Coordinates of C-alpha atoms in Angstrom, one line a residue:
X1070 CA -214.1 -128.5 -114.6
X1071 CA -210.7 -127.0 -116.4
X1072 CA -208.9 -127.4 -113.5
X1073 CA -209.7 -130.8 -112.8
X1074 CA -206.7 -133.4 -113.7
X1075 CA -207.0 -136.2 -115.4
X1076 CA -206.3 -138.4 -112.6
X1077 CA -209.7 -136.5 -110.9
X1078 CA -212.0 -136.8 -113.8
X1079 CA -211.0 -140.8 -113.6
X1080 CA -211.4 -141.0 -110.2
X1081 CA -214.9 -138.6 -110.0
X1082 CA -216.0 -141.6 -113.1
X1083 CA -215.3 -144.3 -111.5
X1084 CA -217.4 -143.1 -108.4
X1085 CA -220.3 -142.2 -110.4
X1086 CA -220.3 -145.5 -111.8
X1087 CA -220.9 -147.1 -108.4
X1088 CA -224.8 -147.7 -107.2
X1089 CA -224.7 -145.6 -104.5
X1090 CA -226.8 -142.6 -104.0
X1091 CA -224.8 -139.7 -104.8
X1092 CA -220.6 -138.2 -104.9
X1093 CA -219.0 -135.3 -103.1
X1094 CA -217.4 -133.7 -105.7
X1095 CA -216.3 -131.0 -103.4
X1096 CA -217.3 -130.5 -99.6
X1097 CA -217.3 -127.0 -98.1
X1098 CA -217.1 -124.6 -101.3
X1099 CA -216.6 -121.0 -100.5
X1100 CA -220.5 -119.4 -100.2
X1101 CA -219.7 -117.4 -103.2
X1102 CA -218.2 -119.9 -105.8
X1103 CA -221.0 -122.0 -104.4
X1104 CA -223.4 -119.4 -105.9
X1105 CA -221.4 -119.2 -109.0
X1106 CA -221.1 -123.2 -109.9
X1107 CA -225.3 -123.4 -108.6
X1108 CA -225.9 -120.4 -111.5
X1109 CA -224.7 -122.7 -114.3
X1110 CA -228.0 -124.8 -113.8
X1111 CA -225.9 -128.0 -113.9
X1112 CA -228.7 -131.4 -114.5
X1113 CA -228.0 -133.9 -111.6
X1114 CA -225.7 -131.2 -109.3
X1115 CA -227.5 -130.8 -105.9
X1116 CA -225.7 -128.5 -102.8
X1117 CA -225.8 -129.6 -99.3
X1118 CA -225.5 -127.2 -96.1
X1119 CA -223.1 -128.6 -93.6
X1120 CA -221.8 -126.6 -90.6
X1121 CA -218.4 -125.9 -90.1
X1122 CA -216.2 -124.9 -87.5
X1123 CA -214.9 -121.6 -87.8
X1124 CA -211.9 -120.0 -85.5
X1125 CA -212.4 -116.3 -85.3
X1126 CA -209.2 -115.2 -83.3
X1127 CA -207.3 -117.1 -85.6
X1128 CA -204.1 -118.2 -85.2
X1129 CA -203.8 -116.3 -81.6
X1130 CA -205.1 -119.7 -80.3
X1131 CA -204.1 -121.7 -82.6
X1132 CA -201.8 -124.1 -80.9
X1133 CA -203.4 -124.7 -77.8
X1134 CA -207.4 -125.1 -79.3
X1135 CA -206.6 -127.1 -82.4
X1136 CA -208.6 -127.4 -85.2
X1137 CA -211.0 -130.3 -86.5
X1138 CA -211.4 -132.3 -89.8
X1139 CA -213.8 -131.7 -92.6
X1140 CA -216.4 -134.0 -90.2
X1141 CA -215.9 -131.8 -87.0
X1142 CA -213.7 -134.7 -85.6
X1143 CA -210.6 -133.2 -83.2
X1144 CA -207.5 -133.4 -84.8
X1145 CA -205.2 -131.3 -83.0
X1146 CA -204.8 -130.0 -79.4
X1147 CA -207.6 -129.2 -77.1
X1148 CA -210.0 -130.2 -80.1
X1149 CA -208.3 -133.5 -80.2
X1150 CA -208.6 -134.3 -76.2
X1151 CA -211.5 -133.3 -75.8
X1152 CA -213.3 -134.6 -78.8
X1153 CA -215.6 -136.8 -76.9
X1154 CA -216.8 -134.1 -74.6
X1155 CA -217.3 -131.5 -77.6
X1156 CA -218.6 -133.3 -80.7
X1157 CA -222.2 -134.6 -79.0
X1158 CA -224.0 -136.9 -80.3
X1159 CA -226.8 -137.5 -82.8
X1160 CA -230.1 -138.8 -81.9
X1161 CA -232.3 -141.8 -83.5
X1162 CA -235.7 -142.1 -84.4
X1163 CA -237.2 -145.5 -85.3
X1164 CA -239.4 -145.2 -88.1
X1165 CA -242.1 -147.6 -89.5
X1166 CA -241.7 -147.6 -93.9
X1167 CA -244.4 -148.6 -96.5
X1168 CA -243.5 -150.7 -98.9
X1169 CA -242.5 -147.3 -101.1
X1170 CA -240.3 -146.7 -98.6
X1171 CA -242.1 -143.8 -97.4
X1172 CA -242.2 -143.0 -93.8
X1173 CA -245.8 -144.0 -92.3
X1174 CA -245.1 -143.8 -88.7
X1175 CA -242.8 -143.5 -85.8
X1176 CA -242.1 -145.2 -82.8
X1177 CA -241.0 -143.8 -79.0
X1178 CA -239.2 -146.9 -78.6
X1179 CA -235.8 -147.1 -79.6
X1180 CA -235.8 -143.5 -80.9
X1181 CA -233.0 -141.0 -79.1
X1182 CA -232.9 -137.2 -78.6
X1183 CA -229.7 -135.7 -80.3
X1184 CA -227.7 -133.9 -77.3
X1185 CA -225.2 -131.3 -77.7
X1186 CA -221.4 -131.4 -76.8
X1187 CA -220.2 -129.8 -73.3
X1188 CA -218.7 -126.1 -73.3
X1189 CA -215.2 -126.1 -72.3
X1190 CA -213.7 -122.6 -71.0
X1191 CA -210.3 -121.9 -70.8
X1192 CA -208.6 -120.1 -68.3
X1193 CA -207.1 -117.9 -70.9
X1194 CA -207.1 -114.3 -71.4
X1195 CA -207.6 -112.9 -74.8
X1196 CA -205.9 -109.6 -74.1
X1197 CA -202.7 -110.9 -72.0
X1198 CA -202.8 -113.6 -74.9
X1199 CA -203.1 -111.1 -77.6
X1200 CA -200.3 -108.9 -75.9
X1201 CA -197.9 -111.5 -75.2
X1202 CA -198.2 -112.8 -79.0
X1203 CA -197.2 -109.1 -80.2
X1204 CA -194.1 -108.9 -78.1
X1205 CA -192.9 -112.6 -78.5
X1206 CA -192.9 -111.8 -82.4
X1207 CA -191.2 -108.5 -81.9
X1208 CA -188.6 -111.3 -80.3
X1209 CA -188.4 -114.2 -82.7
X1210 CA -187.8 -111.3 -85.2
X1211 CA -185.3 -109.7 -83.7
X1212 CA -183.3 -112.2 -82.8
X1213 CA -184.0 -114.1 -85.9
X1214 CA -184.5 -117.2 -84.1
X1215 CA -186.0 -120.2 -85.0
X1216 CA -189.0 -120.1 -82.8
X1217 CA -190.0 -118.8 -79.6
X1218 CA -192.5 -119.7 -76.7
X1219 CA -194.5 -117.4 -73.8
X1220 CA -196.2 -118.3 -71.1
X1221 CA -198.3 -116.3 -68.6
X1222 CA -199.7 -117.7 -65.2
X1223 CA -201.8 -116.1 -62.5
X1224 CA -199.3 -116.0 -59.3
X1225 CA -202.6 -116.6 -57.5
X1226 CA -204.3 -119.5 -59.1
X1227 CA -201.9 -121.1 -61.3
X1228 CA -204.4 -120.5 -64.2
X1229 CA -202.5 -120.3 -67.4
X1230 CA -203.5 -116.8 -69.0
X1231 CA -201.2 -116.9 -71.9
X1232 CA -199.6 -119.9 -74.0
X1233 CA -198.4 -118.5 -77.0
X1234 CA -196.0 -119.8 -79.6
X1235 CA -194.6 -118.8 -83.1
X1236 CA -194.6 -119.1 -85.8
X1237 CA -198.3 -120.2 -85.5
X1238 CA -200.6 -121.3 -88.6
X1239 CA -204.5 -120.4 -88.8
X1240 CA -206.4 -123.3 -88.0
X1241 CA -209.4 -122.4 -90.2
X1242 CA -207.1 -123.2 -93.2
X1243 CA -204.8 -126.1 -91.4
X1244 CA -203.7 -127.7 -94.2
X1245 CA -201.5 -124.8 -95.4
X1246 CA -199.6 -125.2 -91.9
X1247 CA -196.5 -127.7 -91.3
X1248 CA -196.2 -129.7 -88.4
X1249 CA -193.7 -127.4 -86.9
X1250 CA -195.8 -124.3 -86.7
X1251 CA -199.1 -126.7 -85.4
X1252 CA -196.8 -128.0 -82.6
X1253 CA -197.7 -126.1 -78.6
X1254 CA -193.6 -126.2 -77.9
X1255 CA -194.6 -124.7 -74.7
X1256 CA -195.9 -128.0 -73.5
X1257 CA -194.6 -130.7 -75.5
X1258 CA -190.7 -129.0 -76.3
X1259 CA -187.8 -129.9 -74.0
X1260 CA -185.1 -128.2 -73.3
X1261 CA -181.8 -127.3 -70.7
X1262 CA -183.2 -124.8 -68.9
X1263 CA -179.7 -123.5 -67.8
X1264 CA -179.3 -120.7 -65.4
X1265 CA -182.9 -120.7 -64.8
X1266 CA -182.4 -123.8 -62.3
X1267 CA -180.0 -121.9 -60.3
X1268 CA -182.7 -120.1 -58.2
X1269 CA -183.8 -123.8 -56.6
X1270 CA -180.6 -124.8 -55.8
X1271 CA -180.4 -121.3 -54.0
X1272 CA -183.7 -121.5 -52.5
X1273 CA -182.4 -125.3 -51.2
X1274 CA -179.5 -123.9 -49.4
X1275 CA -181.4 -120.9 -47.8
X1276 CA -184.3 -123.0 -46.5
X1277 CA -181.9 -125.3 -45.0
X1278 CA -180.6 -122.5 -42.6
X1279 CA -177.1 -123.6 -43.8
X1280 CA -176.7 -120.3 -45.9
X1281 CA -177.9 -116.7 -46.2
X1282 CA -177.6 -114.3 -48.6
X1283 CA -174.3 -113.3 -47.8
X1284 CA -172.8 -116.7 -47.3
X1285 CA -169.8 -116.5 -49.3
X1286 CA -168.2 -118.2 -52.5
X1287 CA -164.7 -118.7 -54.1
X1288 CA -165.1 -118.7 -57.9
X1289 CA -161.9 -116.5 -58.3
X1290 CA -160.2 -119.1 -60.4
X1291 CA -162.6 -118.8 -63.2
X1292 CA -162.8 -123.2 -63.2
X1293 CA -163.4 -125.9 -60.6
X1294 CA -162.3 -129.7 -60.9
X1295 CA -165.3 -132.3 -59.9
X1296 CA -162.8 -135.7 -60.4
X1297 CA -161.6 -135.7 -63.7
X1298 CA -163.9 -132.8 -65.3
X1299 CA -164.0 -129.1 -64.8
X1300 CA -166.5 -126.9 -65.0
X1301 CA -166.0 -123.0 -65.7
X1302 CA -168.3 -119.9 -65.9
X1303 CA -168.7 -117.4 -69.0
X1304 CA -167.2 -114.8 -66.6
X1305 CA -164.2 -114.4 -64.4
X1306 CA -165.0 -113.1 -60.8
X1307 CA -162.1 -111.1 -59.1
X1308 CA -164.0 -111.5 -55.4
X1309 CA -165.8 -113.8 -53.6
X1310 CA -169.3 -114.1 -54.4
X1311 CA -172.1 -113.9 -51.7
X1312 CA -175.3 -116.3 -52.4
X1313 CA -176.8 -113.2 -53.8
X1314 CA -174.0 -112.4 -56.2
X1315 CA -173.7 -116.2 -57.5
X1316 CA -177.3 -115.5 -59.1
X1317 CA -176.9 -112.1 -59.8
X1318 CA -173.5 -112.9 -61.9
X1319 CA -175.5 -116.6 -62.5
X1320 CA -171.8 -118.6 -61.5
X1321 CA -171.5 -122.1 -62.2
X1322 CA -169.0 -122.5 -59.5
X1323 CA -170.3 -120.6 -57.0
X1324 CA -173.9 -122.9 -57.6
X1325 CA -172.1 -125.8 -57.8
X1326 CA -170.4 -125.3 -54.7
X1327 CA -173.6 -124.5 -52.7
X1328 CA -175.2 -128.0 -54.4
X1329 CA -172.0 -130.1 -53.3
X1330 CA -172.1 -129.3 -49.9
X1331 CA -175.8 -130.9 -49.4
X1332 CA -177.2 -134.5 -50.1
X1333 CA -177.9 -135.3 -54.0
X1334 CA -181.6 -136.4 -52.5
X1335 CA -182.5 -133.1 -50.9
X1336 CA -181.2 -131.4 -54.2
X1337 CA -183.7 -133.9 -56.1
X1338 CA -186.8 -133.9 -53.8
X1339 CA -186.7 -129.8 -54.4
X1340 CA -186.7 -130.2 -58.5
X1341 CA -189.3 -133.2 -58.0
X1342 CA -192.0 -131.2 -55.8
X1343 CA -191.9 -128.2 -58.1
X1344 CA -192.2 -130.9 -61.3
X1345 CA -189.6 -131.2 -62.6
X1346 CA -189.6 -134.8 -64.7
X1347 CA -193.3 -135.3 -64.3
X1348 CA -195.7 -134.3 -66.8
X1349 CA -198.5 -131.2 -66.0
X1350 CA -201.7 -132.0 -65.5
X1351 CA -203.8 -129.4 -67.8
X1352 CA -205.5 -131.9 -69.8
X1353 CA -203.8 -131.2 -73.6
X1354 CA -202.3 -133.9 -75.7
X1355 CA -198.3 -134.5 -75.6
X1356 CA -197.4 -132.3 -72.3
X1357 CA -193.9 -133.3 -72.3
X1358 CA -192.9 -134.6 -69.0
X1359 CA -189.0 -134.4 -69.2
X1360 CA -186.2 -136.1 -67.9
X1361 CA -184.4 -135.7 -64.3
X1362 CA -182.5 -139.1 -63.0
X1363 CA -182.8 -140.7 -60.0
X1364 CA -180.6 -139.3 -57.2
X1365 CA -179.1 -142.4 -56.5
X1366 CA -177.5 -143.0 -59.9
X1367 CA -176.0 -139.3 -59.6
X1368 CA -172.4 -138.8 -59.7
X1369 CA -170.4 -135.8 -58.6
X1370 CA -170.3 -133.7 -62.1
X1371 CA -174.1 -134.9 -62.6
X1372 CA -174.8 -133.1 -59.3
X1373 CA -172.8 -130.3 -60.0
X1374 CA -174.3 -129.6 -63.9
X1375 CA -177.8 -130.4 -62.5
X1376 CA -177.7 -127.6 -60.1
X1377 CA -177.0 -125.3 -62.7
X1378 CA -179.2 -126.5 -65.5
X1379 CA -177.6 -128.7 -67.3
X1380 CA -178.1 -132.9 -67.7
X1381 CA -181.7 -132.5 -67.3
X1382 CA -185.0 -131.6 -69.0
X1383 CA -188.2 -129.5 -68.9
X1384 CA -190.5 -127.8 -71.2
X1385 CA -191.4 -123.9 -70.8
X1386 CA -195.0 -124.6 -68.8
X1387 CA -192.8 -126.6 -66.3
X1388 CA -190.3 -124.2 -65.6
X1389 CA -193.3 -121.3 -65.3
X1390 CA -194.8 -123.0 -62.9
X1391 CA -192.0 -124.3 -61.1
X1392 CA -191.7 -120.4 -60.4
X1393 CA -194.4 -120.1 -58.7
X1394 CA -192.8 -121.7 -55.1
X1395 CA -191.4 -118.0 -55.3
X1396 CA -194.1 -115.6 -56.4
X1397 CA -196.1 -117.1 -53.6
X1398 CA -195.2 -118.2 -50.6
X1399 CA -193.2 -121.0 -50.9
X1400 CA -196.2 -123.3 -52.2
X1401 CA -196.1 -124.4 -56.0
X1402 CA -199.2 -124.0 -57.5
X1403 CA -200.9 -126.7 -60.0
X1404 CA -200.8 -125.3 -63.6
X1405 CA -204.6 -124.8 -65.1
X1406 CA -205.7 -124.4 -68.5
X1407 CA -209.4 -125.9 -68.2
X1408 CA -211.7 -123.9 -65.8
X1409 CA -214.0 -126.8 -64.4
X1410 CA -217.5 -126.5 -64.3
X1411 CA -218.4 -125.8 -61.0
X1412 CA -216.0 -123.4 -60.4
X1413 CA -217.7 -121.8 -63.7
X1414 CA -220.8 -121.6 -62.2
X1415 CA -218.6 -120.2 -58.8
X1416 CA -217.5 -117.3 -60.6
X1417 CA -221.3 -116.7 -62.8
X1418 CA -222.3 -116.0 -59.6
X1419 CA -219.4 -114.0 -58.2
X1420 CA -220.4 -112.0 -61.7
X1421 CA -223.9 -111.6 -61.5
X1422 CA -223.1 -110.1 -58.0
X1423 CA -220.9 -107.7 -59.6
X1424 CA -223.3 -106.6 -61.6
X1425 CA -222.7 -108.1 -64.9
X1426 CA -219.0 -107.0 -64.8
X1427 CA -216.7 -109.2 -66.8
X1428 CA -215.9 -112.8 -66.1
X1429 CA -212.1 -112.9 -65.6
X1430 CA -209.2 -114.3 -63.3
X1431 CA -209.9 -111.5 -60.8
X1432 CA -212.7 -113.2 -59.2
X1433 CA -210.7 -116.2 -58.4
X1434 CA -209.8 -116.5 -54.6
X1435 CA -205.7 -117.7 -54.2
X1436 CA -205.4 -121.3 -54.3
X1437 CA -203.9 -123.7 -52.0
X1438 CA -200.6 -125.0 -53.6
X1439 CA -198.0 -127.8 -52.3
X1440 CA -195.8 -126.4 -49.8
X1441 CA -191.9 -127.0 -50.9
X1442 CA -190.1 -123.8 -49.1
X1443 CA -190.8 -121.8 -46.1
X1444 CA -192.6 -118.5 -46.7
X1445 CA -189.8 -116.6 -45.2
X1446 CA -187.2 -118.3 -48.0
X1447 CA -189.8 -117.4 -51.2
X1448 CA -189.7 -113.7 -49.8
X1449 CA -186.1 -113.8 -49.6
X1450 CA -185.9 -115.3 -53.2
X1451 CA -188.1 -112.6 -54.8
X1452 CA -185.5 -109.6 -53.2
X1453 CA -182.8 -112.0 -55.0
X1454 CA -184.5 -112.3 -58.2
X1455 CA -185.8 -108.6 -58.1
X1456 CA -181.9 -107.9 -57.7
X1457 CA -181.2 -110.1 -60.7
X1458 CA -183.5 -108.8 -62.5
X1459 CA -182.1 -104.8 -61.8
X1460 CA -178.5 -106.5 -62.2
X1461 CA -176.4 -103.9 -65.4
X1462 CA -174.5 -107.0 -65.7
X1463 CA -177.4 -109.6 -66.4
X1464 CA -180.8 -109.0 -67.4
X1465 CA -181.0 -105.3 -67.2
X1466 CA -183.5 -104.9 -70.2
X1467 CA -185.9 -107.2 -68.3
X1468 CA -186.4 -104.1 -66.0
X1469 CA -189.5 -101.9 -66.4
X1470 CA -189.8 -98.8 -64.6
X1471 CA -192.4 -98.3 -62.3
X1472 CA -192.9 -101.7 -61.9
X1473 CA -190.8 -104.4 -59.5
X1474 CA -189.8 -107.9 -61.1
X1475 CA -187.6 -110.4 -60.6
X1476 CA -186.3 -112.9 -62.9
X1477 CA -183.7 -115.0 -64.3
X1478 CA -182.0 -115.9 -67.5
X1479 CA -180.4 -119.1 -68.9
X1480 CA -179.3 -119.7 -72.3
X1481 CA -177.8 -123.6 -73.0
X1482 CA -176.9 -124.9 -76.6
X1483 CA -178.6 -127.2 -78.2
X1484 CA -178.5 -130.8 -78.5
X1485 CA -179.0 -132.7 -82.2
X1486 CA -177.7 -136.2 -82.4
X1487 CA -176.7 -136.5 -79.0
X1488 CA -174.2 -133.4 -79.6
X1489 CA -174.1 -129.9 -78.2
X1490 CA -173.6 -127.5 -81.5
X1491 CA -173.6 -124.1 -81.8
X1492 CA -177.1 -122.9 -81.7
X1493 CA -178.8 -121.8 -79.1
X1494 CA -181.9 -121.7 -76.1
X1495 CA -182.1 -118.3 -74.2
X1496 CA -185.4 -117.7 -71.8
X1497 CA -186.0 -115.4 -69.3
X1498 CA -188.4 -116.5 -66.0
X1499 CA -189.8 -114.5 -63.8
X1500 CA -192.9 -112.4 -62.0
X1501 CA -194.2 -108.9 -61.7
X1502 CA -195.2 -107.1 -59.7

């Protein structure tokens, strides 16, 4: 009662003052200062159990599941769009009352069994998840940047196996987090992904048997005039550039070049089939869907930037996936975070045959994906990106030895008020083994 304000102690009289049948003055006490308060013997105080949801990995999920209210009601994330599938419903029972009110007798008619809410289970895994949270705050750290984002996906499947963002916040005390930690910025953040695009324009001119991977490029000049703009890149070449080379050393010119010398609407039905500008389909509130014009309203220098990242926008989930045409072969893969239910009972199966051994992404068979490249230009792609990848003068701290990757960087400035300042994305996206 000390540390009640005077405002409160109005508020908590003015309620008591009302004919009704009795006033929260606080719901979901502690267990112990419950005990405490219910030792003082207080006339007319009464204590009500009530569950509440409790999140035991914390804020390792955080983003992606959500949290609820003090009435169990979604409020953020998964918890939010899928409220009607979680929270159940209560039943009824019609009831026949004396004139005392007390119950005498109950009818069948009318009355309503109570029925639980569905399971939903993710297609997450708590170790790659725990793991990939770890290293992307080693990262954030480090870099003392702003925020960061991770994503994980099964080559195979598509199923999303990691989504992890910080900071985070721990949903079982949500009201001591900010918007900006609660957001999922890998599905709802946009950004330029930069050199990270440069791979599809690549993949465009290989699968048109126009290039190879030794078709060469001039970038000596260090700049290129589209009309009355110019484009550079951060480095100058002394050589021509082979296709391989222009990712390796991630050239502007040299990607521009390949993009200018094919039709804007091949260029656009690439970024379109991997998803580029369309929202994923995983089921979670606010998946961004970004922004990639038409083809037809295209000019030169839009068709240039766009090849290498720049003029468009995606978030972090889209670009993952997009990767996918290349880790496989050639097909892009449909981005899962919600296992349905009859594959659930698939795989319970596929367990219990195991002998008990646990459920996890291994007992999924590959799945069928949209075919945007031809098997023989994704294989060609992966040799590129694994050479990227090894490149001293790109990414060579993505290397891991013992292990083959591939990847790309980009890193774009930021845009606030319509302006590029001086601050700044850098993402790395790639596959291993």
């Amino acid at each position: 009662p000390s540390k009640l304000d005077k405002k409160t102690v109005e508020t908590l009289k003015a309620d008591m003052g009302k004919k009704i049948d009795f006033v929260y003055l606080k719901r979901q006490l502690k267990p112990e200062l419950a005990e405490r308060i219910a030792a003082m013997n207080i006339p007319g105080l009464s204590f009500q159990k009530e569950p509440q949801r409790h999140y035991p990995t914390g804020s390792l999920f955080a983003q992606t599941i959500g949290f609820t209210n003090i009435d169990g009601q979604g409020q953020e994330g998964l918890e939010r769009s899928r409220e009607s599938e979680l929270h159940g419903r209560d039943g009824e029972k019609v009831v026949l009352r004396d004139n005392k009110g007390q119950i005498v007798d109950s009818a069948d008619s009318g009355s309503r069994a109570s029925q639980n809410g569905r399971d939903i289970v993710l297609a997450m895994d708590q170790r790659i998840q725990t793991l990939a949270a770890d290293e992307l705050a080693k990262a954030v750290a480090y870099h003392k940047a702003h925020s960061g984002s991770a994503v994980v996906l099964d080559a195979r499947t598509g199923e999303i196996l990691a989504l992890v963002n910080g900071p985070s916040y721990d949903p079982n005390e949500p009201g001591e987090a900010d918007p900006d930690q609660r957001r999922n910025r890998a599905i709802t953040d946009l950004y330029e992904p930069g050199s990270t695009l440069k791979v599809f324009t690549a993949a465009l001119a290989l699968d048109s048997g126009r290039y190879s991977p030794s078709s060469l490029f001039d970038a000596r000049e260090g700049f290129m005039k589209i009309g009355p703009d110019i484009i550079h890149d951060a480095h100058r070449n002394k050589e021509l550039l082979t296709l391989q080379q222009v990712i390796q050393k991630s050239s502007n010119i040299g990607t521009a070049k390949m993009a200018l010398s094919m039709p804007p609407e091949d260029h656009w039905k690439m970024l379109d089939a991997v998803g580029i500008g369309q929202a994923p389909r995983i089921g979670f509130p606010g998946a961004a869907a970004g922004r990639l014009r038409p083809y037809t309203k295209w000019k030169p220098i839009e068709h240039a930037t766009i090849s290498y990242g720049h003029g468009l926008s995606v978030s972090l989930l889209q670009m993952a996936r997009a990767y996918t045409i290349f880790a496989g072969g050639g097909e892009v893969l449909p981005a899962q975070l919600i296992i349905p239910e009859e594959e659930r009972r698939v795989r319970a199966i596929q367990v219990s045959a195991r002998g008990g051994a646990a459920l996890g992404a291994g007992f999924n068979a590959p799945v069928r994906g949209t075919p945007v490249i031809r098997p023989q230009t994704a294989a060609t792609m992966r040799h590129i990106l694994e050479m990227s990848a090894g490149n001293k003068d790109a990414v060579s701290r993505a290397a891991v030895p013992g292990y083959r990757i591939g990847g790309k960087t980009g890193t774009t400035k930021k845009l606030e008020g319509g302006r590029y300042v001086k601050k700044y994305v850098s993402s790395f996206i790639g596959m291993a083994p």
